[in-house]
Short mmCIF file of C-alpha atoms in Angstrom, two decimals:
data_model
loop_
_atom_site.label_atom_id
_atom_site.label_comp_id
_atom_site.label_asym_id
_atom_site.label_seq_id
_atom_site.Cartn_x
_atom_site.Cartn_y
_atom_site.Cartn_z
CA UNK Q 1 98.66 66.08 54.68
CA UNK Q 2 101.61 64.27 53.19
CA UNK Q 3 100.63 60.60 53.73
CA UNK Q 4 100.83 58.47 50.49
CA UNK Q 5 98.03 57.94 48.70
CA UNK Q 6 95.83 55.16 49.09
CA UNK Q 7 96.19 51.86 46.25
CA UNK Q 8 93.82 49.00 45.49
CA UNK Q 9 93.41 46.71 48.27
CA UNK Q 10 92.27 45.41 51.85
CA UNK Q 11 91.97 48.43 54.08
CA UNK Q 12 90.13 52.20 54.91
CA UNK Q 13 88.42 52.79 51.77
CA UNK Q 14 86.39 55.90 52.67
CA UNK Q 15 87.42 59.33 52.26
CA UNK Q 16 89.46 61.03 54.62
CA UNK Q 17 91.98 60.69 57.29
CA UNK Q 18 91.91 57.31 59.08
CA UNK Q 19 92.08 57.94 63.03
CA UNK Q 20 95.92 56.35 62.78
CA UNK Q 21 96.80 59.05 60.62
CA UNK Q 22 95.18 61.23 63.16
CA UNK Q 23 97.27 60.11 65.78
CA UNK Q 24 100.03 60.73 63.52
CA UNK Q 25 98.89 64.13 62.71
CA UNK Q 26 98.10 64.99 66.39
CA UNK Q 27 101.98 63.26 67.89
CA UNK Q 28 99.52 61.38 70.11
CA UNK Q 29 100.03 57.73 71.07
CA UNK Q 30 97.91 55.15 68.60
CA UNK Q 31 94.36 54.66 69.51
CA UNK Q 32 94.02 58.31 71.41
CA UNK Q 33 91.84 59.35 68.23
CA UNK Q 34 89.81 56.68 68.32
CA UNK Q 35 88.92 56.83 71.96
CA UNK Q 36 88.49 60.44 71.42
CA UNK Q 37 85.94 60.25 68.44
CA UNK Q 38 84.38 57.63 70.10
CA UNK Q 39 83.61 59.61 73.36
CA UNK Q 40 85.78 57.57 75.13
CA UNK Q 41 87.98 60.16 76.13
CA UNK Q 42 86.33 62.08 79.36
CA UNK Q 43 86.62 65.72 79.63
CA UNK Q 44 89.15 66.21 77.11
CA UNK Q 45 91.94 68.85 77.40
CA UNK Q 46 92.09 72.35 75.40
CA UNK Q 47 95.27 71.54 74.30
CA UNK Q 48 93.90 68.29 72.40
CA UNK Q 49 90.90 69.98 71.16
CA UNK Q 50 92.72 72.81 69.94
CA UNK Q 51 94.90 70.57 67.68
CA UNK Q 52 92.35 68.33 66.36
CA UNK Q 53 90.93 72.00 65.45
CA UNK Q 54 93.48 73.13 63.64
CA UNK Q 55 94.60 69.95 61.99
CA UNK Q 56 91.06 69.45 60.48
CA UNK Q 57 90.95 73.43 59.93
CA UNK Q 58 87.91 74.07 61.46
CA UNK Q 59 85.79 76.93 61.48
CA UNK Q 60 84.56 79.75 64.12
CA UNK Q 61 81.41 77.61 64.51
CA UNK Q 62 82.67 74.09 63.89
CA UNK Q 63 85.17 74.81 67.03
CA UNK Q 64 82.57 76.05 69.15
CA UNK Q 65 80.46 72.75 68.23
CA UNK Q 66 83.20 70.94 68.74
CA UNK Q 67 83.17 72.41 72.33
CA UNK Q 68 79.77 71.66 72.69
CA UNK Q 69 79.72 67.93 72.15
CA UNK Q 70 82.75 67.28 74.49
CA UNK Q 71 82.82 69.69 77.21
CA UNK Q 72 79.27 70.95 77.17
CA UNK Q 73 80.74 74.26 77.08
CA UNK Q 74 81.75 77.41 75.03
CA UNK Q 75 85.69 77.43 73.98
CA UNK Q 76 87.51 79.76 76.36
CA UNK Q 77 88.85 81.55 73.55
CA UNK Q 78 88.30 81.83 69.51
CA UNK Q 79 90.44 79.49 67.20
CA UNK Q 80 91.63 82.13 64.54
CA UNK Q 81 93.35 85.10 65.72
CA UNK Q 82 91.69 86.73 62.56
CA UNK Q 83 88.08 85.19 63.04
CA UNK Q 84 85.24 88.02 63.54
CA UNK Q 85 86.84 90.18 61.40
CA UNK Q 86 85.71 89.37 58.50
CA UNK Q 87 81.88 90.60 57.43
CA UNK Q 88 79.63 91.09 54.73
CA UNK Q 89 80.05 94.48 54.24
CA UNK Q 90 76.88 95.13 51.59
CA UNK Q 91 74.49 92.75 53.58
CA UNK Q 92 74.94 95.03 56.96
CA UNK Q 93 75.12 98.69 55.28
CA UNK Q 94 71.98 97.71 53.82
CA UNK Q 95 70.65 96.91 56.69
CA UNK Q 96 71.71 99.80 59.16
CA UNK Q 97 70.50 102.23 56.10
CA UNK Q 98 67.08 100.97 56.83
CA UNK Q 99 67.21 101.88 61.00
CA UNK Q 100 66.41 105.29 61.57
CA UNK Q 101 65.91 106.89 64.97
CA UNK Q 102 68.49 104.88 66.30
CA UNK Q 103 72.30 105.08 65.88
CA UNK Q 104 73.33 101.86 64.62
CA UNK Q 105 76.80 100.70 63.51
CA UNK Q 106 78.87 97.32 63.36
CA UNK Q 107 82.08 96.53 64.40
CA UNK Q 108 84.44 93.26 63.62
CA UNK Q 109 86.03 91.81 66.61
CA UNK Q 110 89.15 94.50 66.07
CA UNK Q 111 86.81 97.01 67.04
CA UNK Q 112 87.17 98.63 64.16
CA UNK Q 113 83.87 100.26 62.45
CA UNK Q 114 82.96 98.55 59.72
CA UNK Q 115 79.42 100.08 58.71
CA UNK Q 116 77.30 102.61 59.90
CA UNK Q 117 74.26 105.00 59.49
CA UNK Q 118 73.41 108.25 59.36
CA UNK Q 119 72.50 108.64 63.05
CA UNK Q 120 75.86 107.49 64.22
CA UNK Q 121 77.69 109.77 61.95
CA UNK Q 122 75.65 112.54 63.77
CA UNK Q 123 76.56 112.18 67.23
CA UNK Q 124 80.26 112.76 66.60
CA UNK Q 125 82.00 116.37 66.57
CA UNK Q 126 82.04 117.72 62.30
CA UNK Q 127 80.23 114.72 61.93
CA UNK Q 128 83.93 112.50 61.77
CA UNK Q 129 82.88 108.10 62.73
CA UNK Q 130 86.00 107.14 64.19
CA UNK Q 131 87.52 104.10 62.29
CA UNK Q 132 88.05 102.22 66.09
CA UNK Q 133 85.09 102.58 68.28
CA UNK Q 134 87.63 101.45 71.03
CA UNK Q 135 90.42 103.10 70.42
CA UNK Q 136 87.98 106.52 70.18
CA UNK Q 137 86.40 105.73 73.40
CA UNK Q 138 89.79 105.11 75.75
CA UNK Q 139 91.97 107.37 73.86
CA UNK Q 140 90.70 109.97 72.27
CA UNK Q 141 91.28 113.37 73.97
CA UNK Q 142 88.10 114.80 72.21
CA UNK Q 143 85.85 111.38 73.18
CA UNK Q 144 86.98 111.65 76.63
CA UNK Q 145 86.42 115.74 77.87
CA UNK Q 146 83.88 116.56 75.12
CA UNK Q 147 81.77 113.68 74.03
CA UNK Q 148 81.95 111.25 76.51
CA UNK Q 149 80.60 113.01 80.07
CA UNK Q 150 82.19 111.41 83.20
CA UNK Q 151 84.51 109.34 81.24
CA UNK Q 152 86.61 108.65 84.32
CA UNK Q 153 83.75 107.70 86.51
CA UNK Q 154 81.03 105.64 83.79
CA UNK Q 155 82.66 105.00 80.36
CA UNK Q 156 86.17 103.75 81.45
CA UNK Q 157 84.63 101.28 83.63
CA UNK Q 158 82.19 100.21 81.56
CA UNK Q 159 84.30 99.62 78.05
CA UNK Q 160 87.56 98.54 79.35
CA UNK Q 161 86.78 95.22 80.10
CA UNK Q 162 85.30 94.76 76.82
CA UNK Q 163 88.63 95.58 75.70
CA UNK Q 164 90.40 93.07 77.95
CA UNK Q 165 87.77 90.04 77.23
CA UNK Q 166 88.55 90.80 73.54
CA UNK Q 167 92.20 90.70 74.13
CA UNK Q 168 92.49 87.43 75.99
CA UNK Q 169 89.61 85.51 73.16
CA UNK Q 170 92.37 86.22 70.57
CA UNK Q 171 95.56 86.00 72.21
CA UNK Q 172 97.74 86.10 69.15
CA UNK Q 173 95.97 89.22 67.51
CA UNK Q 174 98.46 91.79 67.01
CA UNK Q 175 96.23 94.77 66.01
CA UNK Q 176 94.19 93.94 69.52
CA UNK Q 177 97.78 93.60 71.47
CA UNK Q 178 98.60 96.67 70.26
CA UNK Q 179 95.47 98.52 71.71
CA UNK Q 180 95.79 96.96 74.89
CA UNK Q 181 99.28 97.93 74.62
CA UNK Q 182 98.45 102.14 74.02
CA UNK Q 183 95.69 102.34 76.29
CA UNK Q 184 98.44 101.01 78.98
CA UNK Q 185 100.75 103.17 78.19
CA UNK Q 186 98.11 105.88 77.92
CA UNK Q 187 99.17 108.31 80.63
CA UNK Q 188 94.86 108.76 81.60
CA UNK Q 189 93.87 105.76 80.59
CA UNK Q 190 96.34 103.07 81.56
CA UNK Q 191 96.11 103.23 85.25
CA UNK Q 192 92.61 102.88 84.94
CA UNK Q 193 92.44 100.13 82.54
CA UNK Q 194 94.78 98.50 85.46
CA UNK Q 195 91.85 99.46 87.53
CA UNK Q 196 88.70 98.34 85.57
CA UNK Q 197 89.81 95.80 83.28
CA UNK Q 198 89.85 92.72 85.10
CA UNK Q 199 86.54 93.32 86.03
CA UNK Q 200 83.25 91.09 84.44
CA UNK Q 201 81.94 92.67 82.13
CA UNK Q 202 79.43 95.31 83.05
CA UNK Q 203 77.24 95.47 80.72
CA UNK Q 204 73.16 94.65 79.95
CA UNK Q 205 70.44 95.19 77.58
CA UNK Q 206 69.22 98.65 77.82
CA UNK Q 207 72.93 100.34 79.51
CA UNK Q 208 72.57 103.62 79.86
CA UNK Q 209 75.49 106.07 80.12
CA UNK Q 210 75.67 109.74 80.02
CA UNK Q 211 76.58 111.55 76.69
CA UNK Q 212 76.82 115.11 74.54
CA UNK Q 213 75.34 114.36 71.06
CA UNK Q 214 76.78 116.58 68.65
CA UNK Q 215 73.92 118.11 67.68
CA UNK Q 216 71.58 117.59 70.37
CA UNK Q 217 73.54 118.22 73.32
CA UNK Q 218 73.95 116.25 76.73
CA UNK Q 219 71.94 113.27 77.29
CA UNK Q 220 71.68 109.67 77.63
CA UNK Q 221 72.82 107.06 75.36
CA UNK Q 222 70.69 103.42 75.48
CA UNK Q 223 72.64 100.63 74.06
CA UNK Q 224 71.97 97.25 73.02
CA UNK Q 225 73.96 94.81 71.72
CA UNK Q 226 74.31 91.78 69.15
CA UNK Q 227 76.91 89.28 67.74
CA UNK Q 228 76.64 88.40 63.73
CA UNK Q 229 76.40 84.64 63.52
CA UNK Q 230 79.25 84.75 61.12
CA UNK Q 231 81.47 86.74 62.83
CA UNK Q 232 81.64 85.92 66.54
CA UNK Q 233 83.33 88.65 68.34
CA UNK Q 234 81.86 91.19 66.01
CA UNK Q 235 78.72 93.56 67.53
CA UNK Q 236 75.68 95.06 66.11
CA UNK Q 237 75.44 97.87 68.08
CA UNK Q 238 71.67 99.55 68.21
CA UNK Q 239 72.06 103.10 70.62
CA UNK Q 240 69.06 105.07 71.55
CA UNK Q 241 69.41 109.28 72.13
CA UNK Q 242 67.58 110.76 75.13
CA UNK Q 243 68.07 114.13 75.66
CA UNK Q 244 68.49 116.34 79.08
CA UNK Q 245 69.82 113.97 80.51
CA UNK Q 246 68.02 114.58 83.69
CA UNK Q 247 69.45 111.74 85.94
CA UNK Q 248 72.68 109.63 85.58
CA UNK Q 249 72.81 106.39 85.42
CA UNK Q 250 74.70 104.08 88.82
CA UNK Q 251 78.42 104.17 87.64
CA UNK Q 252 79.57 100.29 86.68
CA UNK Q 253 80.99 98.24 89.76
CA UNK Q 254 84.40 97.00 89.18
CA UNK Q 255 84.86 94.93 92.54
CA UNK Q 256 82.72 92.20 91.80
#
């Protein structure tokens, strides 16, 4: 970090950055770093937290601790513009390869399909996975009149504030920024992502929302969803195909 390095003598012999240097690191006034790693400091801000972060280069899960222990809370957003995106590719196609009878497919926090199985290459048109689950479901003229039934009324609502709680977790992510920025200037989509976006996020174990399988025709689609450990902002998603499709679902609210 550019400090000299230590000699022989009276003074910090451990390891490490003494909390002066700290201060020094952090342009805060001498002592704030003590105070601070001795819980001295109450409630303390984002803005510190998110330096201390980055000067000790902390991880996904080290910042979240770090949350933890001094806010009692989750960060508001993820450290790393680039964190969730990276995912051990072998470890989860072997995995989906093993789940049949549901489609199941993972996706970093880009949205962009990473693995999948055999049952999610099936419900798509000629049998084509999109490479951005996202950018398939809100712009896709295909997704939205053939695949997707009442797009308008059930899926827009329902995804597009995924979208927008993705967005503002990494603020600096350019290859998020620019989906936000298509699907606004999307002449179907972008009024209603202006719509529906803001909205919480309207989704819960067991979603249901009207679909036409590729090979088996209209139905519903069940959907439940995880987050890898290693890759927060990432999803395991795990759908379930029921045909007929007898009775939709409610429609998401988006005036809560």
């Amino acid at each position: 970090m550019g400090f000299p390095k230590r000699m022989p003598g009276p003074g910090r012999r451990a390891a490490g950055l003494s909390q002066e240097q700290m201060d020094v690191l952090l342009t805060r006034t001498p002592g704030t770093y003590n105070r601070f790693e001795n819980g001295q400091l109450a409630n303390p801000g984002a803005d510190l937290l998110t330096t201390v972060a980055r000067t000790l280069r902390l991880d996904e899960q080290e910042w979240a601790f770090l949350w933890l222990i001094t806010r009692k809370e989750n960060p508001p957003h993820a450290l790393h513009s680039s964190s969730g995106t990276a995912i051990a590719v072998g470890a989860w196609q072997r995995v989906v390869d093993q789940i049949n009878g549901a489609m199941a497919f993972v996706n970093d926090a880009e949205w962009n399909v990473i693995v999948h199985n055999e049952d999610y290459r099936r419900l798509f048109p000629r049998g084509r996975t999109p490479a951005n689950i996202m950018r398939w479901l809100l712009l896709d003229p295909e997704a939205r009149t053939d695949v997707l039934m009442h797009w308008e009324t059930y899926w827009a609502p329902a995804m597009m504030p995924h979208l927008k709680h993705s967005v503002e977790l990494r603020p600096e992510n350019p290859a998020l920024d620019r989906l936000e920025y298509d699907v606004l200037n999307d002449p179907v989509a972008g009024p209603l992502y202006r719509e529906h976006a803001a909205a919480p996020i309207p989704y819960f174990d067991g979603s249901e929302l009207p679909i036409r399988h590729a090979v088996h025709g209209p139905g519903l689609v069940t959907t439940c969803l995880a987050e890898p450990v290693t890759a927060p902002g990432a999803r395991v998603n795990l759908s379930f195909y029921t045909p007929e499709n007898p009775l939709l679902p409610k429609p998401p609210r988006s005036d809560k």
